[in-house]
Tab-separated table of C-alpha atoms and ligand atoms in Angstrom:
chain	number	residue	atom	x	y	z
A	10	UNK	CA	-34.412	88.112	184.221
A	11	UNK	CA	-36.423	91.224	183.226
A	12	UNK	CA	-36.828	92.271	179.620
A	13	UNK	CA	-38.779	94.330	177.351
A	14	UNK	CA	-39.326	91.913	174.510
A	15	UNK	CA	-40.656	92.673	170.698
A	16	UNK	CA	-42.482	90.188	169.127
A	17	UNK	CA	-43.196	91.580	166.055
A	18	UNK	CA	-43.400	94.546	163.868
A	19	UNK	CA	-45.408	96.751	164.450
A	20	UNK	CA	-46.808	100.199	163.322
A	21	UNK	CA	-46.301	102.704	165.952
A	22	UNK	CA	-49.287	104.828	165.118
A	23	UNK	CA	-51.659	102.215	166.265
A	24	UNK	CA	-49.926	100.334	168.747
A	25	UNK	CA	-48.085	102.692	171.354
A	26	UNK	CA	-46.562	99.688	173.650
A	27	UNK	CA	-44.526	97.591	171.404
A	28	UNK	CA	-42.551	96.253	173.958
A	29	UNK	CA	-43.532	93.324	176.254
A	30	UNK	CA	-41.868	93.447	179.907
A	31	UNK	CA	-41.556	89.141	180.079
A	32	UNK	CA	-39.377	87.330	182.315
A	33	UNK	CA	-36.492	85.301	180.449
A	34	UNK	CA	-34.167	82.367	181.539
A	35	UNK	CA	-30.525	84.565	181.897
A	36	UNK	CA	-28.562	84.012	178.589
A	37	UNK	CA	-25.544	81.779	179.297
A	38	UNK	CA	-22.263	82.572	178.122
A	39	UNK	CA	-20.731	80.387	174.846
A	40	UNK	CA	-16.836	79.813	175.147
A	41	UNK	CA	-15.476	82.988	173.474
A	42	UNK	CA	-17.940	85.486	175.317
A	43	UNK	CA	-18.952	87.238	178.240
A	44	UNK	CA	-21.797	87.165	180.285
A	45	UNK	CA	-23.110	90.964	181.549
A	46	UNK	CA	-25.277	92.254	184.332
A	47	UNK	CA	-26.897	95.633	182.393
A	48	UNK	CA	-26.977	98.604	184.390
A	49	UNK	CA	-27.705	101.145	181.465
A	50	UNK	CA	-29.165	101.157	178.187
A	51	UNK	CA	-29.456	103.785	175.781
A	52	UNK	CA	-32.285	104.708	173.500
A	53	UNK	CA	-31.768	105.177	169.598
A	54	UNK	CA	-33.435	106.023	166.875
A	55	UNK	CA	-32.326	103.076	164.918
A	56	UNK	CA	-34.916	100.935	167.114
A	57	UNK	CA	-37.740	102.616	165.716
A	58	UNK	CA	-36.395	101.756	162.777
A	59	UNK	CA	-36.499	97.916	163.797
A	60	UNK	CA	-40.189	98.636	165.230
A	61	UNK	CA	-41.663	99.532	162.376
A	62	UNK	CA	-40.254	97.055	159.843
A	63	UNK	CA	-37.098	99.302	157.963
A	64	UNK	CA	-34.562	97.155	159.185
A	65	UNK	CA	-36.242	94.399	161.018
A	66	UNK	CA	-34.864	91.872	163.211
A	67	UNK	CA	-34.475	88.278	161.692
A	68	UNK	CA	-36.082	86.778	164.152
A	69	UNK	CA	-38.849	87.183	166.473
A	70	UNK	CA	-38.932	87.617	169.754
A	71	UNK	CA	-35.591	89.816	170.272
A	72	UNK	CA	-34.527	92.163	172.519
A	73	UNK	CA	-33.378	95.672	171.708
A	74	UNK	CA	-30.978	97.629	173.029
A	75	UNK	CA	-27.423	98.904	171.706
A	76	UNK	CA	-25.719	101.197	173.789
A	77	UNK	CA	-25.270	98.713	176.563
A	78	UNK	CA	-23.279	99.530	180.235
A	79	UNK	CA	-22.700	96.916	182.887
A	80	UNK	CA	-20.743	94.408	184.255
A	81	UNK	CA	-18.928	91.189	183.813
A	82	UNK	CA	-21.121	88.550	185.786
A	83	UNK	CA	-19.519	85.328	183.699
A	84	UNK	CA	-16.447	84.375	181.288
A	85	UNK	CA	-16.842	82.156	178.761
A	86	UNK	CA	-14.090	79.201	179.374
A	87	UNK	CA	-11.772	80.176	176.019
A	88	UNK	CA	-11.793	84.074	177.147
A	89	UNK	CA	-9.095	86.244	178.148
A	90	UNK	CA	-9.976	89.928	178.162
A	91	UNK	CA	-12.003	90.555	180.764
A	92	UNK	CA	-12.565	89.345	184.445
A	93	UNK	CA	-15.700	89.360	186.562
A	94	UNK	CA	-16.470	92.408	187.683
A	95	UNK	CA	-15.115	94.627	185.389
A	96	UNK	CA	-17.438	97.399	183.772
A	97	UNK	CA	-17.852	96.879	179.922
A	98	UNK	CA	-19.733	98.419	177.089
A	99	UNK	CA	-21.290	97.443	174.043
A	100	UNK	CA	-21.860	99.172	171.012
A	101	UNK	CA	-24.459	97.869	167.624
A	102	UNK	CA	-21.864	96.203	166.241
A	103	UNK	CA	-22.039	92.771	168.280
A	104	UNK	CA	-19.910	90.702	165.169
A	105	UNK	CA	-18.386	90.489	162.337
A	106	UNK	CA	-16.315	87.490	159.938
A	107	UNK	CA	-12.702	89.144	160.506
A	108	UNK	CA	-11.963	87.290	157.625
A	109	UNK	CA	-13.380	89.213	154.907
A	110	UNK	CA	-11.741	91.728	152.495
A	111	UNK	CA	-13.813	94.712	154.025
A	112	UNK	CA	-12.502	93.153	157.885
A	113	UNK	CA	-9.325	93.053	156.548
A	114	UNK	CA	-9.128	96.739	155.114
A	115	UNK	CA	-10.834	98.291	159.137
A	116	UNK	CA	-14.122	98.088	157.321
A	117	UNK	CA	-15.440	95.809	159.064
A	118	UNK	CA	-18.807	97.836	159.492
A	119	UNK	CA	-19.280	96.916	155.302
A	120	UNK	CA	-18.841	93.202	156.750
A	121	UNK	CA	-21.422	91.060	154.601
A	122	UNK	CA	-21.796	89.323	158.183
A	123	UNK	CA	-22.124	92.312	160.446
A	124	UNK	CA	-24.625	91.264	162.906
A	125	UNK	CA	-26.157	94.051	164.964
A	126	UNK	CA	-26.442	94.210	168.659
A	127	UNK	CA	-30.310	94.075	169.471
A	128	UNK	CA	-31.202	93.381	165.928
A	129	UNK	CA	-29.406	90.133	165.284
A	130	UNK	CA	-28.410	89.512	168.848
A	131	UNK	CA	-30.755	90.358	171.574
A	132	UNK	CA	-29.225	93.499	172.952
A	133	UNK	CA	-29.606	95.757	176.518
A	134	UNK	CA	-33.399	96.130	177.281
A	135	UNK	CA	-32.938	93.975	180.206
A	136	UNK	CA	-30.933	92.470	182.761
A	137	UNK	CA	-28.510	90.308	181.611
A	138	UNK	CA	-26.870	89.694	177.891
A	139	UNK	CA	-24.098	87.898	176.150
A	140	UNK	CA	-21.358	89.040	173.702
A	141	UNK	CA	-18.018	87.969	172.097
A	142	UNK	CA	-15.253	89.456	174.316
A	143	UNK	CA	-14.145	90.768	171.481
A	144	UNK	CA	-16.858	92.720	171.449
A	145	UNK	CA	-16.959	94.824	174.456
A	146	UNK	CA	-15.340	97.950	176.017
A	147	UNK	CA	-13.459	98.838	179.102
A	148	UNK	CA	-15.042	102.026	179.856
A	149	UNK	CA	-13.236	104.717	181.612
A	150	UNK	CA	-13.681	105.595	185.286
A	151	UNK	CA	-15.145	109.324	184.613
A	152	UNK	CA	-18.491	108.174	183.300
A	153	UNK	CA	-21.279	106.972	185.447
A	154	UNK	CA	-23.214	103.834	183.699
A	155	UNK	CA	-25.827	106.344	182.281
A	156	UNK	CA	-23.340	108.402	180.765
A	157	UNK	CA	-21.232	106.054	178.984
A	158	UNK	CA	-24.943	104.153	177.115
A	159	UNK	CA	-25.142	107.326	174.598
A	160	UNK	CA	-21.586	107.480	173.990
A	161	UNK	CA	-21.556	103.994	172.729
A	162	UNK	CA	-24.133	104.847	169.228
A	163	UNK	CA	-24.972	108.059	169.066
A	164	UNK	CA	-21.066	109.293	169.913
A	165	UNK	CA	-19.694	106.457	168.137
A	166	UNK	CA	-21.483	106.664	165.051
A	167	UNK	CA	-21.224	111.028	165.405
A	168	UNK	CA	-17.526	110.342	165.767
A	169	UNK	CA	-17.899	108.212	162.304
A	170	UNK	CA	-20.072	110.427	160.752
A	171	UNK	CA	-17.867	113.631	161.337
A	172	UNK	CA	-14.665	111.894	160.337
A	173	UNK	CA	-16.558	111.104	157.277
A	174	UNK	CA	-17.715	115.057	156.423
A	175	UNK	CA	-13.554	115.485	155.921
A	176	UNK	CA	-13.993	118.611	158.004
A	177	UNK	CA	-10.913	120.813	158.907
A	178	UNK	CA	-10.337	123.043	162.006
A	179	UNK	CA	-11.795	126.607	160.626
A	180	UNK	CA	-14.482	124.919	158.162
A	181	UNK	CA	-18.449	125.495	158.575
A	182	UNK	CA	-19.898	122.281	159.553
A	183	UNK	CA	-23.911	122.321	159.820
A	184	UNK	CA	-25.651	119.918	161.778
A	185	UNK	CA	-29.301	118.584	160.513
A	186	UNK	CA	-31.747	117.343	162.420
A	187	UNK	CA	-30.079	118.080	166.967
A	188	UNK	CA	-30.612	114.183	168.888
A	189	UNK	CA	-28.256	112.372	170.936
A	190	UNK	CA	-26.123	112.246	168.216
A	191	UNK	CA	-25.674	116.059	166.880
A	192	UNK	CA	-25.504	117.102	170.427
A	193	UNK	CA	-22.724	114.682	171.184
A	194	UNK	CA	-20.769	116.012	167.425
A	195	UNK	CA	-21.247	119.311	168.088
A	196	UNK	CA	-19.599	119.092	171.678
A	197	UNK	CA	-16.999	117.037	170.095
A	198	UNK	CA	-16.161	119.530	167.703
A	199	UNK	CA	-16.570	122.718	170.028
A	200	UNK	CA	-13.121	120.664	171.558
A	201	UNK	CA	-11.650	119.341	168.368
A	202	UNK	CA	-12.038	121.558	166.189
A	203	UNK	CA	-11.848	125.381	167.876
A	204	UNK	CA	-12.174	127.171	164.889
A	205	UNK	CA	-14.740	125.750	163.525
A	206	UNK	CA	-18.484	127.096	163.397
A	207	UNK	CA	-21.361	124.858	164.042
A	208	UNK	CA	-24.933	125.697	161.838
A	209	UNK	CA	-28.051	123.971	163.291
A	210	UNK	CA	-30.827	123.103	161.688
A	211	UNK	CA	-34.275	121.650	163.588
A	212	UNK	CA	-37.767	122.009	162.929
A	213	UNK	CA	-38.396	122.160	166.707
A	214	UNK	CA	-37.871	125.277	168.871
A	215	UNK	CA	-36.551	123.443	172.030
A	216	UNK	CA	-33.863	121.907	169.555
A	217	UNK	CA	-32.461	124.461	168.292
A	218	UNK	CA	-32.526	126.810	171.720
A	219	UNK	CA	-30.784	123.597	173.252
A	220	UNK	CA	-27.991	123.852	170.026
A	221	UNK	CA	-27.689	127.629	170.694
A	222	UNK	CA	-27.088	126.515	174.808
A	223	UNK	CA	-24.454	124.543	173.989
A	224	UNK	CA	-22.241	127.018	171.652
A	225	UNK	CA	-23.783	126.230	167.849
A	226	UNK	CA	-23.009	129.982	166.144
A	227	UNK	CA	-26.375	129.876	164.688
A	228	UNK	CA	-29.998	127.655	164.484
A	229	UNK	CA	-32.591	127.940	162.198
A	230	UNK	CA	-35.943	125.384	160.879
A	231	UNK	CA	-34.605	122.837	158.162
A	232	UNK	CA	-35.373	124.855	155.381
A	233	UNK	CA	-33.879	128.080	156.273
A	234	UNK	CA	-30.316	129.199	154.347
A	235	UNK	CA	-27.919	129.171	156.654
A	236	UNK	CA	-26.010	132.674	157.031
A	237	UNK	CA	-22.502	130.686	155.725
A	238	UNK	CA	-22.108	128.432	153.475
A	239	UNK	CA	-21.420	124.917	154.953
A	240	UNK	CA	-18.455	122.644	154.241
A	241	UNK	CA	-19.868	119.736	155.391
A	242	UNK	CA	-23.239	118.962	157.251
A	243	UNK	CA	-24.370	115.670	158.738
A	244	UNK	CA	-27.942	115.169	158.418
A	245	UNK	CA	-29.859	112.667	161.437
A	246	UNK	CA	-33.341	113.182	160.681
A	247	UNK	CA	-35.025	109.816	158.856
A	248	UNK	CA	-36.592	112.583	156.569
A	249	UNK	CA	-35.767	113.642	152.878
A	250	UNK	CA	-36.887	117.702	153.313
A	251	UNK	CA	-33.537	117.560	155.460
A	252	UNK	CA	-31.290	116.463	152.741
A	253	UNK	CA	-32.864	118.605	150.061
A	254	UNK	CA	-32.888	121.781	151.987
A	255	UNK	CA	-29.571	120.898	153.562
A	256	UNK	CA	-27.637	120.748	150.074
A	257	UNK	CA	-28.043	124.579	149.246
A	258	UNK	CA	-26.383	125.346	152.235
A	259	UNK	CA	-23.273	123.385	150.961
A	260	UNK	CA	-19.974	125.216	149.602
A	261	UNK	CA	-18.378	123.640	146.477
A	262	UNK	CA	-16.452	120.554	147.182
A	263	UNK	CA	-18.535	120.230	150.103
A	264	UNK	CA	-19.958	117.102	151.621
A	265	UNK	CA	-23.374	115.680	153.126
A	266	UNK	CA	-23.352	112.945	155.111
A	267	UNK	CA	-26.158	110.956	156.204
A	268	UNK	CA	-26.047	109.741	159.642
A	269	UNK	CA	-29.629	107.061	159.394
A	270	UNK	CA	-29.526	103.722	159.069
A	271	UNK	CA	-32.961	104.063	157.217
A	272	UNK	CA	-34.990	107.041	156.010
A	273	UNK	CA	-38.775	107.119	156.021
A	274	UNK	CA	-40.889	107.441	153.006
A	275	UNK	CA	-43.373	110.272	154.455
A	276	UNK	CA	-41.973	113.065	152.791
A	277	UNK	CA	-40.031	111.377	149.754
A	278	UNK	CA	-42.075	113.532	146.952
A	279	UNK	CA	-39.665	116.311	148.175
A	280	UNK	CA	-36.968	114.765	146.197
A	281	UNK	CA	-38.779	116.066	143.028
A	282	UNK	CA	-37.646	119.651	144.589
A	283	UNK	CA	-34.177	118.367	143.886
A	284	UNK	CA	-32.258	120.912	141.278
A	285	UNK	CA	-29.025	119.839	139.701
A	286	UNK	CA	-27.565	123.267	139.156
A	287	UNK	CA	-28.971	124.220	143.207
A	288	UNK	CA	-28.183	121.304	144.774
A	289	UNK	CA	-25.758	119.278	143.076
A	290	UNK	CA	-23.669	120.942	140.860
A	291	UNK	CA	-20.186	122.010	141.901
A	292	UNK	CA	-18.775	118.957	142.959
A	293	UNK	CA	-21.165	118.410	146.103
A	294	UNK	CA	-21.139	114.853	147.512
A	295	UNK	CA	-23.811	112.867	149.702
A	296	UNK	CA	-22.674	110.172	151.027
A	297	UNK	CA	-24.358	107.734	153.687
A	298	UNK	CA	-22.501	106.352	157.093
A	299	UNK	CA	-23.131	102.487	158.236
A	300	UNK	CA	-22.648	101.254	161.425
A	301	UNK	CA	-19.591	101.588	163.067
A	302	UNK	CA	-16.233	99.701	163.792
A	303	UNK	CA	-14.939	98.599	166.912
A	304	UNK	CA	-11.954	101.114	165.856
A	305	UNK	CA	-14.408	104.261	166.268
A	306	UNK	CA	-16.225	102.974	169.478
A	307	UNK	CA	-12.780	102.937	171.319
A	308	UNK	CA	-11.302	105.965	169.677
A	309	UNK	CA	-14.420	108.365	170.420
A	310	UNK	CA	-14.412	106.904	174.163
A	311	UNK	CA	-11.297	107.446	174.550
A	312	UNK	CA	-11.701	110.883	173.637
A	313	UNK	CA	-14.583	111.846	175.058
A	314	UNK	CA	-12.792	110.601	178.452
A	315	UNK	CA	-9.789	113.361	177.409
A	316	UNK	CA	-12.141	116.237	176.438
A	317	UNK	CA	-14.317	115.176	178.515
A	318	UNK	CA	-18.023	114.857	176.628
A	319	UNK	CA	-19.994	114.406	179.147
A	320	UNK	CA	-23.791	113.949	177.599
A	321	UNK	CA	-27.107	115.182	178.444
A	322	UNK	CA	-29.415	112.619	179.628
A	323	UNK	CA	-33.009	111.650	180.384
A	324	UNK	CA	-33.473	108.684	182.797
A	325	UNK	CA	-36.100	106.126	182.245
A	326	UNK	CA	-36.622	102.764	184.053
A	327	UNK	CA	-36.525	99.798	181.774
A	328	UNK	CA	-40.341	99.025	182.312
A	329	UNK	CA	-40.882	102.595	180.447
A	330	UNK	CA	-38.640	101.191	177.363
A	331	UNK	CA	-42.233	102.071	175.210
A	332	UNK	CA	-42.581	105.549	176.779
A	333	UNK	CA	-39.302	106.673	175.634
A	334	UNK	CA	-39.448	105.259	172.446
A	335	UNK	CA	-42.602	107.363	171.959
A	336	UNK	CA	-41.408	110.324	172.662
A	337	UNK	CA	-38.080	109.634	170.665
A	338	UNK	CA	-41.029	109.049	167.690
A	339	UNK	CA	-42.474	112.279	168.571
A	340	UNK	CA	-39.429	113.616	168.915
A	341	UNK	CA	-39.714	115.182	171.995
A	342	UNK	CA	-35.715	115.338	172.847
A	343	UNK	CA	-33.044	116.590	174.721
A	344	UNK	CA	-29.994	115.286	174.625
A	345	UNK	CA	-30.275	111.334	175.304
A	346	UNK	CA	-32.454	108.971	176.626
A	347	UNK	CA	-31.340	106.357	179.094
A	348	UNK	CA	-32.738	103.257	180.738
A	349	UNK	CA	-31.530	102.549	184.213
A	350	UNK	CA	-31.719	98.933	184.774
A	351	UNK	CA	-31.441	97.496	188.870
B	1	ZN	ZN1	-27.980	103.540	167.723
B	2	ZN	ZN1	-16.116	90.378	157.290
């Protein structure tokens, strides 16, 4: 099969094709999983992230890739869920113990043995891949195979993060950094939440005229003051100007949540600009959002299906894994980036 490999970290700056298109013996299936032809992967920030060393892959070479789309090829021979043919979807969490107190509680994203689809399994940049039955999605019939990939991480974990802000129907919720992600919250909440006004915040123009297309009551550059103060805010960038600028905005009581499985250090001096009585004071929260559970994969589907969210995407073929990436680095972005696979 075709996939575009990683051997090794790498610094992006220098090298601008990480990714190796090789051709790999199909994965077979082990007894409690399923074997799946890929039709769609999406793009995410989270594997420049793995690129670049902040949360790098145990093992070398692995395939990346967790907002997978396709359909059941094989069964493994103690599986029960699904049947050949049916179209599944698989989000970054590709494991956890079950057994565990944080399993046991619906945490199972805290899991000490989370493994990550594409990090600690090889994931969707290719043709074929393997996961635990348990692990996959029935996806509904009103999503083509490129739609459903960015529903699968950047919804999911959106879905997560909002539920996390503790935002009511009338609140201000501002939006920090406008990817796959914010774009998929703030159509989420334009449905959920009617009452509620949407502040964007992006240092580039075509960001923030994209959040004002799609119904955000105001957009300004990251360090602006927003013209209401914000009850919660859910910040995507993997900067720390974001955060710092982003915490003035908040009301009292109110709540940042960090949507990014890692930040960079470019810009971390502008934590010095950090002022208790400013930023802080008043009860304001920060709080960080990791991974997801199978429990808000199948919710948000299910309700992006009802609404429906129907995201805005950018089509790549799989052999231009490395240009997308790229431009996800230089963040040139809107809405979500796709591979179409076959
Ligand atoms: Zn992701
Ligand atoms: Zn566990």
């Amino acid at each position: 099969m075709k996939a575009m490999v990683l051997n090794d970290i790498c610094d992006l700056k220098e090298k601008k094709n990480p990714l190796q298109l090789e051709d790999l013996p199909i994965p077979v299936p082990e007894e409690k999983e399923i074997l799946v032809k890929i039709s769609a992967c999406g793009v995410c920030h989270t594997e420049l992230d793995e690129i670049e060393g902040r949360t790098p892959p145990p093992k070398f070479p692995v395939i990346l890739g967790h907002q997978v789309v396709g359909t059941v090829k094989e069964i493994g021979r103690k599986t029960n869920r699904y049947k050949t043919g049916d179209r599944v979807g698989i989000a970054w969490i590709y494991s956890a113990c079950g057994e565990c107190a944080f399993c046991r509680d619906g945490n199972e994203n805290l899991c000490e043995a989370f493994k990550a689809t594409g990090r600690d399994a090889d994931g969707g940049y290719a043709e074929y891949m393997t996961v635990p039955e348990d692990f996959a999605y029935k996806i509904p019939g009103i999503f083509s195979d490129v739609q459903a990939a960015p529903l699968l991480c950047a919804g999911a974990i959106g879905y997560r993060s909002l539920r996390l802000t503790n935002i009511k129907d009338g609140q201000n919720l501002g939006l920090t950094g406008f990817g796959a992600s914010a774009h998929l919250v703030l159509k989420m909440v334009r449905h959920k939440y009617s009452g509620t006004k949407v502040f964007v915040f992006a240092r580039s123009e075509r960001e923030r005229v994209f959040a004002l297309e799609l119904g955000a009551a105001w957009a300004g550059d990251t360090d602006e003051t927003s013209p209401e103060k914000l009850d919660g805010i859910i910040d995507t960038t993997p900067a720390w100007k974001p955060v710092v600028e982003a915490l003035k905005n908040l009301k009292p009581g109110g709540r940042l949540v960090i949507n990014a499985i890692r930040k960079e250090d470019r810009d971390k001096d502008y934590l010095l600009n950090l002022t208790y009585p400013e930023h802080l004071w008043m009860e304001k929260e920060i709080k960080s959002v990791a991974n997801v559970t199978r429990n808000d994969v199948s919710e948000f589907i299910k309700l992006a299906a009802e609404i429906p969210i129907l995201p805005e995407i950018e089509e790549y073929p799989l052999e231009a894994a490395n240009e997308a990436l790229l431009e996800l680095k230089e963040r040139k972005i809107r809405g979500a980036k796709v591979l179409k696979i076959a």
